[in-house]
Coordinates of C-alpha atoms in Angstrom, one line a residue:
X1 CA 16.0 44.3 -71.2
X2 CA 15.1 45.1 -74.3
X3 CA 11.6 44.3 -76.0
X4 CA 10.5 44.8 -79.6
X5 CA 8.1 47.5 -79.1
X6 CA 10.3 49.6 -78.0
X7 CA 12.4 49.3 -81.0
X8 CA 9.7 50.0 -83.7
X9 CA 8.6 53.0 -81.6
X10 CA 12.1 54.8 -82.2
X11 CA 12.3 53.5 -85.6
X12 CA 8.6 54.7 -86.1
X13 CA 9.8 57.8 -84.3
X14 CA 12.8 58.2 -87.2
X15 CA 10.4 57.7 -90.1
X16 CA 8.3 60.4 -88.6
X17 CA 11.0 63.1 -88.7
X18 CA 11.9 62.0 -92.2
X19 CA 8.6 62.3 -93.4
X20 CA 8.1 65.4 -91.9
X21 CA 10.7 66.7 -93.2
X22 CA 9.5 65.7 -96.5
X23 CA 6.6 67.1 -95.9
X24 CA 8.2 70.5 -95.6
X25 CA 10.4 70.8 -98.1
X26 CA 12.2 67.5 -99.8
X27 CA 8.6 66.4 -101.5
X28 CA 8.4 70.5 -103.1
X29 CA 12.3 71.1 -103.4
X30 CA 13.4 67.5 -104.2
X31 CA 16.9 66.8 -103.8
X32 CA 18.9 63.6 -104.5
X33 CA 21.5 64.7 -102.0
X34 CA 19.4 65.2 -99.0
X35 CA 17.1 62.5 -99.7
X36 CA 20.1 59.8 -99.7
X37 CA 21.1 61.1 -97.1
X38 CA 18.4 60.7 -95.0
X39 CA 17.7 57.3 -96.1
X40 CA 21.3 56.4 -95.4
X41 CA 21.2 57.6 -91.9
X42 CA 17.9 55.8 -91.3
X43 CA 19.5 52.6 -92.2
X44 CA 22.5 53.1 -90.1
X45 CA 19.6 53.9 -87.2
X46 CA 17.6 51.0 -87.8
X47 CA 21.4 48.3 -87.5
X48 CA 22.3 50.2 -85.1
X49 CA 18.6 49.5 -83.1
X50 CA 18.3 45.5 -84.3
X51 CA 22.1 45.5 -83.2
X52 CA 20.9 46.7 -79.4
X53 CA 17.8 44.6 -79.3
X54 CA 20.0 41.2 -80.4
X55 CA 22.4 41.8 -77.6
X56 CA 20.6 43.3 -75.2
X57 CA 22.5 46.6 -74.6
X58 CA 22.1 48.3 -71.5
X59 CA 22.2 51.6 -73.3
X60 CA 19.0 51.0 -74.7
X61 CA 16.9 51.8 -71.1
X62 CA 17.7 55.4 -71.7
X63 CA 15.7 55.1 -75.0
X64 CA 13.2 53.2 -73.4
X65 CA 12.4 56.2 -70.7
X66 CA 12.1 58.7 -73.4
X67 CA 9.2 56.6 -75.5
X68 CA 7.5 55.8 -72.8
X69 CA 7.9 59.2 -70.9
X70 CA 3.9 59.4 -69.3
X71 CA 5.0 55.4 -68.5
X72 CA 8.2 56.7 -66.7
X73 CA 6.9 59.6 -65.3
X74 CA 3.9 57.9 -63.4
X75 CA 6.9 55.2 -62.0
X76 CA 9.1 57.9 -60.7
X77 CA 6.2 60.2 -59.5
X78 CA 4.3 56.8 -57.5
X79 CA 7.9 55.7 -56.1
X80 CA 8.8 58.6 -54.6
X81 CA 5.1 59.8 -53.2
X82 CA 5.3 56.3 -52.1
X83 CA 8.8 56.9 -50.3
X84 CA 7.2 60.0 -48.9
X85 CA 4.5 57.5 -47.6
X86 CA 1.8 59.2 -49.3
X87 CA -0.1 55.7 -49.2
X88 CA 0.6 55.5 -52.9
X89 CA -0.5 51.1 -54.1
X90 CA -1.4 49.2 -56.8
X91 CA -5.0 49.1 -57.9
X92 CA -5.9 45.9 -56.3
X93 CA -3.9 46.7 -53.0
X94 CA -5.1 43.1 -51.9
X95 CA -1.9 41.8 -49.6
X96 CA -2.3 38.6 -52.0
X97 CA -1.8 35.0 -50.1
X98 CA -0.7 32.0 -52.0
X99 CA -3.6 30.6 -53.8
X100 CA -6.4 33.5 -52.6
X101 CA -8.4 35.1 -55.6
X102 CA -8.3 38.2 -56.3
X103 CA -4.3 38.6 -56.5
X104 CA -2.9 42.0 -57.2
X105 CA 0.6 40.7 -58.3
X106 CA 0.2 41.5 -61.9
X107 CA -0.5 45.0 -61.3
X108 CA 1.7 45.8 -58.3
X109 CA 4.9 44.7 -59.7
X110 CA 5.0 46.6 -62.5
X111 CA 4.1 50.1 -60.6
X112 CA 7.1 49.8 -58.6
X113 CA 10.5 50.6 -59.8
X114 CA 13.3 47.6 -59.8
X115 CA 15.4 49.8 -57.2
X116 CA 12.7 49.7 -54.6
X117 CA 13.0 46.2 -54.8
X118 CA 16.6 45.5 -54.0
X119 CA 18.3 45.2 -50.8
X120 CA 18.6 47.7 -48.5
X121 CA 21.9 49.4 -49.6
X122 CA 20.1 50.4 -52.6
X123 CA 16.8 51.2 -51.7
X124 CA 15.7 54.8 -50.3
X125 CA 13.3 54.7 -48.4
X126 CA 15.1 52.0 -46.2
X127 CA 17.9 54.3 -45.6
X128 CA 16.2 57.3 -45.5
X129 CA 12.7 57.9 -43.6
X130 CA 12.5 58.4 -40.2
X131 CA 11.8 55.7 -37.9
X132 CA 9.7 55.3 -34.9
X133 CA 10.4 52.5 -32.7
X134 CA 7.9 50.5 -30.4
X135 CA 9.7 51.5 -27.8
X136 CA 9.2 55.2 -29.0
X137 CA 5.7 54.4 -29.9
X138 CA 5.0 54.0 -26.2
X139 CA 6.7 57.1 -24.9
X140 CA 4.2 58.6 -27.5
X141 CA 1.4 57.0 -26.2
X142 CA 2.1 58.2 -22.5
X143 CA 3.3 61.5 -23.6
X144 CA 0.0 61.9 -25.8
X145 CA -2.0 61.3 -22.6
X146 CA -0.5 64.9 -21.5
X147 CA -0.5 67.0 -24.8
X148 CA -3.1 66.0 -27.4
X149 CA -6.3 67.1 -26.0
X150 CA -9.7 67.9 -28.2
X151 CA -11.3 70.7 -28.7
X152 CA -13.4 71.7 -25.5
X153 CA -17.0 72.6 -26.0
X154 CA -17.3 76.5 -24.7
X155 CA -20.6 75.0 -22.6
X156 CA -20.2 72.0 -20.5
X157 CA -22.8 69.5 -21.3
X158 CA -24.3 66.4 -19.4
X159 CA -22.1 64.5 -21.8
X160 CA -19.2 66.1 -21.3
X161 CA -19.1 65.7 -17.7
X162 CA -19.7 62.0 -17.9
X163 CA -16.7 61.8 -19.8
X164 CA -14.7 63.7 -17.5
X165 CA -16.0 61.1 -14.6
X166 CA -14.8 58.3 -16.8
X167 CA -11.7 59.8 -17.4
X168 CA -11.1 60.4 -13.5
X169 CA -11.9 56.9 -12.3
X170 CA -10.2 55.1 -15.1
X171 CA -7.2 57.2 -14.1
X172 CA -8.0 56.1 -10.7
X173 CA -8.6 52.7 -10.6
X174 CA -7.6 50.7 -8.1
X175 CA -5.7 47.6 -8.6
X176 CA -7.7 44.3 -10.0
X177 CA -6.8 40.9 -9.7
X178 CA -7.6 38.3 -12.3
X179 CA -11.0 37.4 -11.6
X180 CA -12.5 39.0 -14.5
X181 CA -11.1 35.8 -16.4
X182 CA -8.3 38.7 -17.9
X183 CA -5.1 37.9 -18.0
X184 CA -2.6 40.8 -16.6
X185 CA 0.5 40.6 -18.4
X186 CA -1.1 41.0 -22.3
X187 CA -1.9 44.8 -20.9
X188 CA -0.3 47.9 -20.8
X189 CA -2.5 48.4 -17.3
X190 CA -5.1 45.8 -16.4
X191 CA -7.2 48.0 -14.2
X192 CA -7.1 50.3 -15.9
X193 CA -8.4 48.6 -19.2
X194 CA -11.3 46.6 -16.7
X195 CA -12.4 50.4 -15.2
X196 CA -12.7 51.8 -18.9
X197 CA -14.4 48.9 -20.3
X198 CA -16.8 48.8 -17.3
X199 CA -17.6 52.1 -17.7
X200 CA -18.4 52.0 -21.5
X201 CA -20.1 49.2 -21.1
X202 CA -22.8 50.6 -19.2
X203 CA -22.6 54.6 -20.3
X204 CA -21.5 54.9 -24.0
X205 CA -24.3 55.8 -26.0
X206 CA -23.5 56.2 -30.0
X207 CA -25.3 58.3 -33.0
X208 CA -24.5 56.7 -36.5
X209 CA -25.6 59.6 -39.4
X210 CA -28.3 58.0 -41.7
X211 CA -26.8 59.8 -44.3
X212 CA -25.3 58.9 -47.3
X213 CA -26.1 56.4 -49.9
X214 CA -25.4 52.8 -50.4
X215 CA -23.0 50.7 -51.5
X216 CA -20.7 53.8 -50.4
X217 CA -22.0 54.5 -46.8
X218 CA -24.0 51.5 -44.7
X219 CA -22.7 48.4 -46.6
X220 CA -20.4 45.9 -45.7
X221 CA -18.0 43.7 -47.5
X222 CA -17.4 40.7 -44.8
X223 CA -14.9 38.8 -46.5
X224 CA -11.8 39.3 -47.9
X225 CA -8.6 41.6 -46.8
X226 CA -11.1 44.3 -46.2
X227 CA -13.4 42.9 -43.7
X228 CA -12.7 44.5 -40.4
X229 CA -14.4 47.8 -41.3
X230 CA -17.6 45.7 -42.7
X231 CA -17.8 43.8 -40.0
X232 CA -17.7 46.7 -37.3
X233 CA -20.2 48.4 -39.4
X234 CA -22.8 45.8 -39.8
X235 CA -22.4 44.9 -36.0
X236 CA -22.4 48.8 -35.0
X237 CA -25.9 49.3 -37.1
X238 CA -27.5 46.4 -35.7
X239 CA -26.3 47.2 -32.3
X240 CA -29.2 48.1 -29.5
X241 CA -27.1 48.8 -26.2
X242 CA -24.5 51.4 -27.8
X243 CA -26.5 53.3 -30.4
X244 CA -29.1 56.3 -29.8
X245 CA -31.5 57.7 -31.9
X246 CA -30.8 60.9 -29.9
X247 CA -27.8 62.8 -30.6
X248 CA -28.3 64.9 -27.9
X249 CA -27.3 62.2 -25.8
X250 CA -24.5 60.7 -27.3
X251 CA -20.6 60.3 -26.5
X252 CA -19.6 59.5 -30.2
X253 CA -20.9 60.3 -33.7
X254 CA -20.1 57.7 -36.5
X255 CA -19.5 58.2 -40.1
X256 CA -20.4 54.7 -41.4
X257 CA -19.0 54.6 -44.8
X258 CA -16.4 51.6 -46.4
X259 CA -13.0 52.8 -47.3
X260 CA -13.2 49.3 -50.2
X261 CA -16.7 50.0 -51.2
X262 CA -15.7 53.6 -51.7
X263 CA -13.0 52.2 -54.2
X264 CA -14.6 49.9 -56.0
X265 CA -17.5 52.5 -56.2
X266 CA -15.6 55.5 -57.6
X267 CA -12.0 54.5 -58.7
X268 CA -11.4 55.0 -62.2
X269 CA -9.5 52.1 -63.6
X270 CA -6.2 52.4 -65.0
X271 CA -6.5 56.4 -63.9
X272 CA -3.7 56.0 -61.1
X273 CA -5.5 58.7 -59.3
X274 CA -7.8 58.8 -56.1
X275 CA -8.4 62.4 -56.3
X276 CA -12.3 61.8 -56.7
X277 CA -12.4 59.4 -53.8
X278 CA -11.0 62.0 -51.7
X279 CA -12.9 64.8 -53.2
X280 CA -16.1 62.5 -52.2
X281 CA -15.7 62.7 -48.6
X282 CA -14.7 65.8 -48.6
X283 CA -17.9 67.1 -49.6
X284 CA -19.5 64.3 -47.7
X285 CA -18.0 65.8 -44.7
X286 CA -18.7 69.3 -45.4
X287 CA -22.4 68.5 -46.2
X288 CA -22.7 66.9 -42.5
X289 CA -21.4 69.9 -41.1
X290 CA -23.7 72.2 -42.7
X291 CA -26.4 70.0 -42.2
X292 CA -26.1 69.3 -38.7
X293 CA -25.0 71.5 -35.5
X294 CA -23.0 68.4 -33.7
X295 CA -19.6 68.5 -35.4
X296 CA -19.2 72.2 -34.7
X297 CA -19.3 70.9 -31.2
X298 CA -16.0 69.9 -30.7
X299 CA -14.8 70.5 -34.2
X300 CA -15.1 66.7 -35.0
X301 CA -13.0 65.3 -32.4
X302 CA -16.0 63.3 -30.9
X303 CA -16.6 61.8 -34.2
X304 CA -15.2 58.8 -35.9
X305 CA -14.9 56.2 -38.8
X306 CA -13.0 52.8 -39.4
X307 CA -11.5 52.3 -42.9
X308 CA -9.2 49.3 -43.5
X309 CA -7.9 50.1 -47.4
X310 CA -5.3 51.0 -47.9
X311 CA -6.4 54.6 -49.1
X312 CA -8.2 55.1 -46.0
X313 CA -5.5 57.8 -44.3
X314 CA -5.6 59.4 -47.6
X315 CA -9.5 59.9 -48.3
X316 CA -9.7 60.7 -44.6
X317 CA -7.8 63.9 -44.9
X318 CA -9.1 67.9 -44.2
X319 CA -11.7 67.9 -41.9
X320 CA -12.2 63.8 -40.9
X321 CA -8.4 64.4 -39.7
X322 CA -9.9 65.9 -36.4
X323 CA -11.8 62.7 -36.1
X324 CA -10.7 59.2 -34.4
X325 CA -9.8 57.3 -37.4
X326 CA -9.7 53.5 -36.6
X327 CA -7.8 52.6 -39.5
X328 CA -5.9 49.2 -40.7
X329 CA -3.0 50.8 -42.3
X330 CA -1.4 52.8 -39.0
X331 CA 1.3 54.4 -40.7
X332 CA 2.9 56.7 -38.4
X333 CA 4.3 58.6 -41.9
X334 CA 0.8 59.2 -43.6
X335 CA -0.7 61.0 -40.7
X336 CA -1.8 58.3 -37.7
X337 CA -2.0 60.1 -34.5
X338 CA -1.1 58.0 -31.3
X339 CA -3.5 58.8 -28.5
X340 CA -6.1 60.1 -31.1
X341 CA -6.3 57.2 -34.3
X342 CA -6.7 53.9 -33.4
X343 CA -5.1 50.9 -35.1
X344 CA -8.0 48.8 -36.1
X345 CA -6.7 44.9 -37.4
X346 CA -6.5 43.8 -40.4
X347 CA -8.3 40.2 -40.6
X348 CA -8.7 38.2 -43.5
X349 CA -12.0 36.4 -43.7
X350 CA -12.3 33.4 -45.2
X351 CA -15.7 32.1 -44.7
X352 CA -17.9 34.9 -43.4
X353 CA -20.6 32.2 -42.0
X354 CA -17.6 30.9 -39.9
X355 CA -14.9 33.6 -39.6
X356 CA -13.4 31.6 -36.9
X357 CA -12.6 28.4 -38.6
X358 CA -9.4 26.4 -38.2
X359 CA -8.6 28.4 -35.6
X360 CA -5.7 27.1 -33.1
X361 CA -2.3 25.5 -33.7
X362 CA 0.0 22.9 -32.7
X363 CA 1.4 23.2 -28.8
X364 CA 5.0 24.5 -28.8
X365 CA 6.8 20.7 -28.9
X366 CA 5.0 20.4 -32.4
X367 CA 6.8 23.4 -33.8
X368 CA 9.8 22.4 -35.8
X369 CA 9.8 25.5 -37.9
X370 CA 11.7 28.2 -36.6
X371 CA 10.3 31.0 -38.6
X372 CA 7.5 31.0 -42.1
X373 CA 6.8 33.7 -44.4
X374 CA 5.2 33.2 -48.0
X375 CA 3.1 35.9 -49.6
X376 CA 3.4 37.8 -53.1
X377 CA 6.5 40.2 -53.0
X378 CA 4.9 43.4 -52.6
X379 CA 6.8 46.4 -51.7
X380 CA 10.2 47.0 -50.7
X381 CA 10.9 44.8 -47.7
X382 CA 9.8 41.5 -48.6
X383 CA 12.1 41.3 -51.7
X384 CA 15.1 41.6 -49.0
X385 CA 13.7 38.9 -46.9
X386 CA 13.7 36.3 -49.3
X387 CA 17.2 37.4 -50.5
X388 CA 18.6 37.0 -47.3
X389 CA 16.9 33.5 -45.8
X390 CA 15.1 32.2 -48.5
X391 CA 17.5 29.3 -48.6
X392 CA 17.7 29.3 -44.4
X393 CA 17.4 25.5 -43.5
X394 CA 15.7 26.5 -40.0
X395 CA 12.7 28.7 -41.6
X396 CA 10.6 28.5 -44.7
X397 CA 10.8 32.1 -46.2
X398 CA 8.6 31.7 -49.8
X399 CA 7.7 34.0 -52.3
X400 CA 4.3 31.7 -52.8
X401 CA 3.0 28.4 -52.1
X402 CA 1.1 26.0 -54.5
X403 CA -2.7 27.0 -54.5
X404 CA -4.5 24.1 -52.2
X405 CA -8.0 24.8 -51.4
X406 CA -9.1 26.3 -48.1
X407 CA -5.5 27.7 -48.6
X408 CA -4.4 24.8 -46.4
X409 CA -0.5 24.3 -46.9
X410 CA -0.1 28.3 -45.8
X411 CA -2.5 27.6 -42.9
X412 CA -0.6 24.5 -41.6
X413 CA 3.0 26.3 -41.9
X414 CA 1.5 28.9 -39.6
X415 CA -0.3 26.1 -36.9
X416 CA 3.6 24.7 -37.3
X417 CA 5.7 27.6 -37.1
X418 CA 7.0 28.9 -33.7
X419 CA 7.5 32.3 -35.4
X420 CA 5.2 34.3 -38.0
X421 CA 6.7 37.0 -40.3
X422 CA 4.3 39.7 -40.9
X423 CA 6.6 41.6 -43.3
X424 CA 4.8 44.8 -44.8
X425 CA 3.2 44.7 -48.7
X426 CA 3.0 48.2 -50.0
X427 CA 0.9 49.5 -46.7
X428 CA 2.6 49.0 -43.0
X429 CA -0.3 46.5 -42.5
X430 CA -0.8 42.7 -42.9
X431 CA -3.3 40.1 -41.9
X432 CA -0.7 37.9 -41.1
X433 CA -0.2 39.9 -37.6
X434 CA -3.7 38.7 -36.8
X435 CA -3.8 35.1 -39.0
X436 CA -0.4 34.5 -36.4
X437 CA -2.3 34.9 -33.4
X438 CA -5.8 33.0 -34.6
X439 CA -2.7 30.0 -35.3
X440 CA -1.1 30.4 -32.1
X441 CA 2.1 31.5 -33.8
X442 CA 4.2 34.3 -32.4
X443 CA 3.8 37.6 -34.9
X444 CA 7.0 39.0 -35.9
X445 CA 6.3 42.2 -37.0
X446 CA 8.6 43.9 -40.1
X447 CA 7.4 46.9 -40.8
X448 CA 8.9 50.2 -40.0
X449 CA 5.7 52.7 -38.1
X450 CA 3.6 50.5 -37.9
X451 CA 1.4 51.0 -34.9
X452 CA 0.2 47.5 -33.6
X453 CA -3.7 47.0 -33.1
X454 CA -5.4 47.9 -29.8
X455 CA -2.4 49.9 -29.4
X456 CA -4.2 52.2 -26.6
X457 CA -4.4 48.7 -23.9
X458 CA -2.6 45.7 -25.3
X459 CA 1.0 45.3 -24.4
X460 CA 2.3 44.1 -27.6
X461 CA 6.0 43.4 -26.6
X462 CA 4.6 40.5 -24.2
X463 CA 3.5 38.4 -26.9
X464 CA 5.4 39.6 -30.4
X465 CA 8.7 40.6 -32.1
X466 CA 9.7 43.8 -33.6
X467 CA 12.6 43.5 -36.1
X468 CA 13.5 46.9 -37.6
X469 CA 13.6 46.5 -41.5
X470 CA 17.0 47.5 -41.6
X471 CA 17.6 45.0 -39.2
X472 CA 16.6 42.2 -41.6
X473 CA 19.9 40.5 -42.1
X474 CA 20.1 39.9 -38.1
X475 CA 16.3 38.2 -38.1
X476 CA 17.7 34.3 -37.0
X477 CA 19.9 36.3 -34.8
X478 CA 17.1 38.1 -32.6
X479 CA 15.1 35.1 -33.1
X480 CA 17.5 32.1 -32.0
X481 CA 18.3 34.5 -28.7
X482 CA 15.2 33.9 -27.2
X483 CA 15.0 31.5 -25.3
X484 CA 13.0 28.6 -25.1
X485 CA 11.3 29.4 -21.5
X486 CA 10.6 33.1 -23.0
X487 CA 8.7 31.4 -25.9
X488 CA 6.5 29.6 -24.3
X489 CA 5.4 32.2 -22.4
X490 CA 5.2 34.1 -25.4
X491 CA 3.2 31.0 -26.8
X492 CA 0.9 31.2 -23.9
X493 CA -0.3 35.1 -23.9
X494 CA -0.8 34.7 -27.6
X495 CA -3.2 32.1 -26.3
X496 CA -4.8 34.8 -24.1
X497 CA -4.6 37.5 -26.5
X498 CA -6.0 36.2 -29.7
X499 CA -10.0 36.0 -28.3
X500 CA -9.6 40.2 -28.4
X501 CA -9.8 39.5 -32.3
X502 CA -12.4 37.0 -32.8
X503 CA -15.4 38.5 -35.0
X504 CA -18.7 37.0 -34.0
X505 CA -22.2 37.3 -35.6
X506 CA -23.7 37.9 -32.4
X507 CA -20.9 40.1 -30.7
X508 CA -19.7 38.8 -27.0
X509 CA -17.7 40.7 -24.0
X510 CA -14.5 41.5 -24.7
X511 CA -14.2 40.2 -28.6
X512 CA -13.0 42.5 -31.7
X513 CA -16.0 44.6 -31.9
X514 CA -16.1 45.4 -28.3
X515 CA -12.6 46.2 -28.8
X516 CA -12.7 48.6 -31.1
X517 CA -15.2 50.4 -29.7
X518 CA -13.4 50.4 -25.8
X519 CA -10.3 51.7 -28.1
X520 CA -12.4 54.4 -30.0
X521 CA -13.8 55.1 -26.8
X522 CA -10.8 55.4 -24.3
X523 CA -8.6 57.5 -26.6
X524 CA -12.2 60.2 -26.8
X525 CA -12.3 59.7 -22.7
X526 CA -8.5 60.4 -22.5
X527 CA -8.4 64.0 -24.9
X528 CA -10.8 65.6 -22.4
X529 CA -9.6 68.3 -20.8
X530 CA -11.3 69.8 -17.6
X531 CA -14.3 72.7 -18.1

């Protein structure tokens, strides 16, 4: 498509090298000849341009690259560090719902190239990056168990050997029944899980680092698409069981700092680069292990942080890799370590006095919609999902939904929906995995390495479906095979399964704060190795 601007540019660009050339010798050495000339070819350029710009001539794209070449060149350099999954977004990064402010649709789309929008056949990173299975994922988990192992202090400490305890009677524990009010089949290994938390319960003793400055480090944003790592950090400070004021005695060291704040702190608009943010922890990081003797310990493996933007893996680079990073975009491809990072979930907060309103959905028999997905077209992979079943009859697959307040319209689809699509934006993650469970909709979950939430204890292939993206054209297929018995059981553990991700003000057993700490906690319990 052809605009204006870029037409007056090159014709701007013609009269530039005539003038110069002017300049340097027809204005001293005039020449009838020459000068005709020139003004003769600059007509024919500026028929030939109008000509283009009437009809719309493809030929004029290659123009268009070399007058806008800084334009081009930051496309081509953010697609392909974005097909490299180098966590490259817009500069909103909000995965936008129909009719929530703060909508990053008129930056995102123009950042990403028209190819990586198109179906599969013509899209890259679809046909070329490496893909990890959940099925893989869990052989990872268990082989992780085995091989990744922190650094071992030289000196066993009293610390040290509770963990080791922990670690042997978790491994140990004998076989529970339900009696906790748990229900078995939503984990990888009940007894396990009901030893570990048990344990942590009544040992784990945290030291959160007073340093650092707000709004950077001990602030909380506790709505929005961010809110997970506010919440944990607001609820983590306050906390009396789990913290210590004595670092001597403590399991875990936290960093508390906000991966958004840190952004909306430090990002330079329009700049396209997060170099600073990076460079920021980095010397935060080195400044804490100067400062203090405790990270030299165990070179940082006992230490941790939550981030939920969408920068988070890349501002946690260099040293705060050795750390347990509870992040919300798990991307297997920018650096997430099974058995060492934990998943932390990505839940959009409405109404921060009452993060748990409307929750619940209709019963099964109340479900006429086979599958719903609406949401801004971010990425790659949504783009291909609407191509294929936007005009399904059996699901509702939109590109947005008519702004109604309390965003009820996308709310009721979910509460009506037997099936949730939770297709990836530009990051692997997407409230919708958790909006599907607080709706009692099955999450089906499109997103290539992705790594699930609570990854470390909740068996997620009991109460969700994982489509490949490449897969996407066979979506009613996988979906319409299971059967009506399976989804109702399916129905029934997401029932179970969603109080693991309810954020309360005054945090209660086994909700998502207590969660992501057990998680935090059982992957430093299971990298000990014996002193």
């Amino acid at each position: 498509m052809v605009n204006r601007g870029d037409s007056w540019r090159l014709l701007k660009l013609q009269i530039s090298i005539y003038l110069i050339y002017m300049d340097h010798g027809a204005l001293h050495y005039p020449c009838p000849k020459q000068t005709a000339k020139l003004i003769w070819i600059l007509g024919i350029s500026l028929a030939v341009i109008l000509t283009i710009q009437y009809y719309e001539l493809p030929i004029f794209s290659s123009f268009s690259l070399l007058l806008s070449g800084a334009k081009a060149s930051f496309v081509r350099e953010s697609y392909f560090s974005y097909a490299k999954n180098t966590s490259f977004t817009s500069l909103d990064l909000n995965d936008s719902y129909p009719g929530v402010n703060g909508s990053s649709s008129k930056n995102s789309t123009s950042i990403i190239p028209k190819m990586a929008q198109n179906g599969d056949k013509k899209n890259p990173k679809m046909a070329t990056l490496p893909v990890m299975s959940i099925f893989q994922m869990n052989k990872e988990l268990k082989e992780s168990r085995s091989s990744l192992h922190s650094v071992t202090p030289q000196v066993s400490s009293f610390v040290d050997q509770q963990l080791l305890k922990a670690k042997s009677q978790i491994e140990n524990a004998a076989f529970t029944n339900n009696d906790s009010g748990l229900y078995a089949p939503i984990y990888r290994n009940i007894s396990m899980f009901k030893r570990s938390y048990e344990i942590m319960d009544r040992t784990l003793k945290v030291y959160i680092y007073k340093d650092g400055e707000k709004p950077i480090f001990h602030d909380s944003i506790l709505e929005g698409i961010y809110a997970s790592e506010g919440w944990f950090l607001k609820l983590m400070e306050e906390n009396k069981q789990f913290v210590t004021e004595n670092p001597n005695e403590a399991h875990l060291f936290y960093i508390p700092f906000s991966s958004r704040l840190l952004e909306l702190t430090l990002y330079v608009p329009h700049s396209h680069s997060r170099e600073n943010l990076i460079q920021f922890m980095k010397n935060h990081t080195e400044m804490l292990i100067t400062k203090y003797p405790f990270w030299n310990r165990t070179n940082g493996s006992d230490h941790f942080l939550t981030g939920c933007h969408d920068w988070a893996p890349a501002e946690t680079r260099g040293n705060l890799l050795n750390t347990i990073r509870a992040l919300c975009n798990a991307d297997i491809q920018t650096g997430f370590k099974i058995g060492k990072d934990v998943s932390l979930p990505t839940t959009y907060i409405r109404y921060s006095k009452n993060p748990l309103k409307d929750i619940g959905g209709n019963p099964p028999s109340q479900r006429q919609i086979l599958a719903f997905f609406a949401g801004h077209m971010h990425g790659y992979v949504r783009p291909v999902l609407l191509s294929h079943w936007a005009n399904d009859t059996d699901m509702r697959i939109l590109s947005k939904m008519p702004h109604v307040k309390g965003n009820k319209n996308y709310i009721d689809n979910m509460k009506s929906s037997k099936y949730c699509i939770c297709a990836r934006g530009f990051a692997v993650h997407s409230p919708r995995v958790v909006e599907a469970l607080f709706y009692d909709c099955v999450s089906v979950i499109i997103s290539d390495n992705y790594v699930p939430p609570l990854f470390e204890v909740l068996n997620w292939e009991s109460f969700a479906v994982f489509v490949l993206e490449k897969d996407i054209g066979d979506l009613k297929k996988v979906l319409v095979s299971i059967s009506e018995e399976k989804y109702v059981e399916m129905y029934e553990r997401v029932n179970k399964v969603k109080e693991h991700f309810f954020w309360h003000s005054e945090p209660v057993k086994y909700d998502l704060f207590h969660m992501i700490l057990h998680s935090v906690w059982y992957n430093r319990v299971f990298r000990m190795d014996g002193i």
